[in-house]
Amino acid sequence: MTLRTSFLSLVALVFVSSAGAEDFKVSDLNFSKPETWKSVEVQSAMRKAQLSVGEEGEVVFFHFGPGAAGGKKANIDRWFGQFKEGPDAINAKTEELKAGDIPVTLVSANGTFLAGRPGGPKTGMPDYALLGAIIEAKGGSIFVKFTGKKATVDAAAKDFKAMVTGAKE
């Protein structure tokens, strides 16, 4: 093997081993996306980062600054209200976690998700699920919302939880 071939092999190995390992920042926190998830261009100025999971899963990060966006309860109620069925029928759950010393509230629900822009027309998406995280960072809460087919969200729930609780300053 020539020196050039050895060098090219080493470069290829480094590229392959780092492929998919991608860190990104939202406000004052750094996140590591799961290797199989893809970063995509954000779809609006309100979104600070956006990932795709499989064929129909979407993870969106929002940050509005300190004290903005109505607080934790208002956002949890808003997320649960994005389902056609009421809170008792969507298996709505909340769980308190930590990312280091930073409080994280994890929420989950499933049913017929009403997709669409706020205040605009909605499309019912049956058999969908939502995983959400509200990360109470110093620079204001970061809201992370994962929606998609229930099977997709359920299969990626462990990775989602690891990503939001693994956030670092």
Coordinates of C-alpha atoms in Angstrom, one line a residue:
M1 CA 0.0 0.0 0.0
T2 CA 1.4 3.4 -0.9
L3 CA 1.5 6.4 1.4
R4 CA -1.2 8.1 -0.6
T5 CA -3.5 5.1 -0.4
S6 CA -2.9 4.8 3.4
F7 CA -3.7 8.5 3.8
L8 CA -6.9 8.2 1.8
S9 CA -7.9 5.1 3.7
L10 CA -7.3 7.0 7.0
V11 CA -9.3 10.0 5.8
A12 CA -12.2 7.7 4.7
L13 CA -12.2 5.9 8.1
V14 CA -12.3 9.2 10.0
F15 CA -15.1 10.5 7.8
V16 CA -17.2 7.3 8.2
S17 CA -16.7 7.1 11.9
S18 CA -17.8 10.7 12.4
A19 CA -20.7 10.5 9.9
G20 CA -24.0 11.1 11.7
A21 CA -22.3 12.4 14.9
E22 CA -23.4 16.0 14.8
D23 CA -23.6 18.5 17.6
F24 CA -25.7 21.7 17.4
K25 CA -26.6 24.6 19.7
V26 CA -29.9 26.1 20.6
S27 CA -29.7 29.1 22.9
D28 CA -27.1 28.3 25.5
L29 CA -27.2 24.5 25.3
N30 CA -25.4 22.0 23.1
F31 CA -27.2 18.9 21.8
S32 CA -25.9 15.8 20.1
K33 CA -28.4 14.3 17.6
P34 CA -28.7 10.5 17.3
E35 CA -26.6 9.2 14.5
T36 CA -29.5 7.9 12.3
W37 CA -31.4 11.2 12.5
K38 CA -30.9 13.9 9.9
S39 CA -30.5 17.6 10.3
V40 CA -32.8 19.5 7.9
E41 CA -33.2 23.2 7.1
V42 CA -35.6 24.9 9.5
Q43 CA -39.0 25.6 8.0
S44 CA -39.7 28.9 9.8
A45 CA -37.9 31.7 11.8
M46 CA -39.5 30.4 15.0
R47 CA -37.6 27.1 14.7
K48 CA -34.0 27.0 15.9
A49 CA -33.2 23.5 14.7
Q50 CA -35.0 20.7 13.0
L51 CA -34.3 17.0 12.6
S52 CA -36.0 14.2 10.6
V53 CA -36.5 10.7 12.0
G54 CA -37.2 8.0 9.6
E55 CA -39.7 8.8 6.8
E56 CA -42.3 10.7 8.8
G57 CA -40.8 11.8 12.2
E58 CA -40.0 15.4 12.9
V59 CA -38.1 16.9 15.8
V60 CA -38.3 20.7 16.1
F61 CA -36.5 23.0 18.6
F62 CA -38.0 26.3 19.7
H63 CA -36.5 29.1 21.8
F64 CA -38.1 32.4 22.4
G65 CA -35.9 33.9 25.2
P66 CA -36.3 34.3 28.9
G67 CA -40.0 34.3 30.2
A68 CA -41.4 33.9 26.7
A69 CA -43.9 31.4 25.2
G70 CA -46.3 31.2 28.1
G71 CA -44.5 29.0 30.5
K72 CA -44.4 25.2 31.1
K73 CA -48.0 24.5 31.9
A74 CA -49.3 26.6 29.0
N75 CA -47.1 24.7 26.5
I76 CA -47.9 21.3 27.9
D77 CA -51.6 22.1 27.6
R78 CA -51.1 23.5 24.0
W79 CA -49.2 20.3 23.0
F80 CA -51.9 18.0 24.4
G81 CA -54.6 20.2 22.8
Q82 CA -53.0 19.4 19.4
F83 CA -54.8 16.1 19.5
K84 CA -58.4 15.6 18.3
E85 CA -59.2 13.4 21.3
G86 CA -59.3 14.9 24.9
P87 CA -56.4 14.5 27.4
D88 CA -57.9 11.3 28.9
A89 CA -58.0 9.6 25.5
I90 CA -54.5 10.4 24.4
N91 CA -52.5 8.7 27.1
A92 CA -51.1 12.1 28.2
K93 CA -48.1 11.8 30.5
T94 CA -45.5 14.1 32.0
E95 CA -42.2 13.2 33.7
E96 CA -39.7 15.4 35.5
L97 CA -36.0 14.8 34.5
K98 CA -32.7 16.6 34.5
A99 CA -30.0 17.5 32.0
G100 CA -27.2 17.8 34.5
D101 CA -28.6 20.4 36.9
I102 CA -31.2 21.7 34.4
P103 CA -34.8 20.8 34.9
V104 CA -36.4 19.0 31.9
T105 CA -40.1 18.2 31.7
L106 CA -40.9 15.3 29.3
V107 CA -44.4 14.9 27.9
S108 CA -46.0 12.3 25.7
A109 CA -49.3 11.7 24.0
N110 CA -50.8 9.7 21.1
G111 CA -53.9 9.7 19.0
T112 CA -55.1 11.8 16.1
F113 CA -52.6 14.7 15.8
L114 CA -54.0 17.9 14.3
A115 CA -51.1 19.1 12.1
G116 CA -51.0 22.6 10.7
R117 CA -49.8 26.1 11.5
P118 CA -51.1 27.9 14.6
G119 CA -54.4 29.5 13.8
G120 CA -54.6 27.8 10.4
P121 CA -56.4 24.8 9.0
K122 CA -55.6 21.5 10.6
T123 CA -55.2 18.0 9.1
G124 CA -56.0 15.0 11.3
M125 CA -53.1 12.5 11.4
P126 CA -54.4 9.3 13.0
D127 CA -52.1 7.0 14.9
Y128 CA -49.6 9.8 15.7
A129 CA -47.6 10.4 18.8
L130 CA -45.9 13.4 20.4
L131 CA -42.9 13.5 22.6
G132 CA -42.0 16.9 24.0
A133 CA -39.4 18.3 26.2
I134 CA -39.3 21.7 28.0
I135 CA -35.7 22.3 29.1
E136 CA -35.5 25.2 31.6
A137 CA -32.2 26.7 30.4
K138 CA -30.6 29.9 31.8
G139 CA -31.3 31.8 28.6
G140 CA -35.0 30.8 28.6
S141 CA -36.8 27.5 28.1
I142 CA -36.0 25.4 25.0
F143 CA -39.1 23.6 23.7
V144 CA -38.4 20.3 21.8
K145 CA -41.3 18.7 20.0
F146 CA -41.1 15.3 18.2
T147 CA -44.1 14.2 16.2
G148 CA -44.7 11.3 13.8
K149 CA -46.4 7.9 13.4
K150 CA -46.7 6.3 16.8
A151 CA -44.4 3.4 15.8
T152 CA -41.7 5.8 14.7
V153 CA -41.9 7.9 17.9
D154 CA -42.1 4.9 20.1
A155 CA -39.0 3.3 18.4
A156 CA -37.0 6.6 18.8
A157 CA -38.2 7.6 22.3
K158 CA -35.0 6.3 24.1
D159 CA -32.8 8.4 21.7
F160 CA -35.0 11.5 22.1
K161 CA -34.8 11.2 25.9
A162 CA -31.0 10.7 25.8
M163 CA -30.7 13.8 23.5
V164 CA -32.6 16.2 25.7
T165 CA -31.2 14.9 29.0
G166 CA -27.7 15.0 27.5
A167 CA -27.9 18.7 26.7
K168 CA -24.8 20.6 28.0
E169 CA -23.9 24.2 28.5

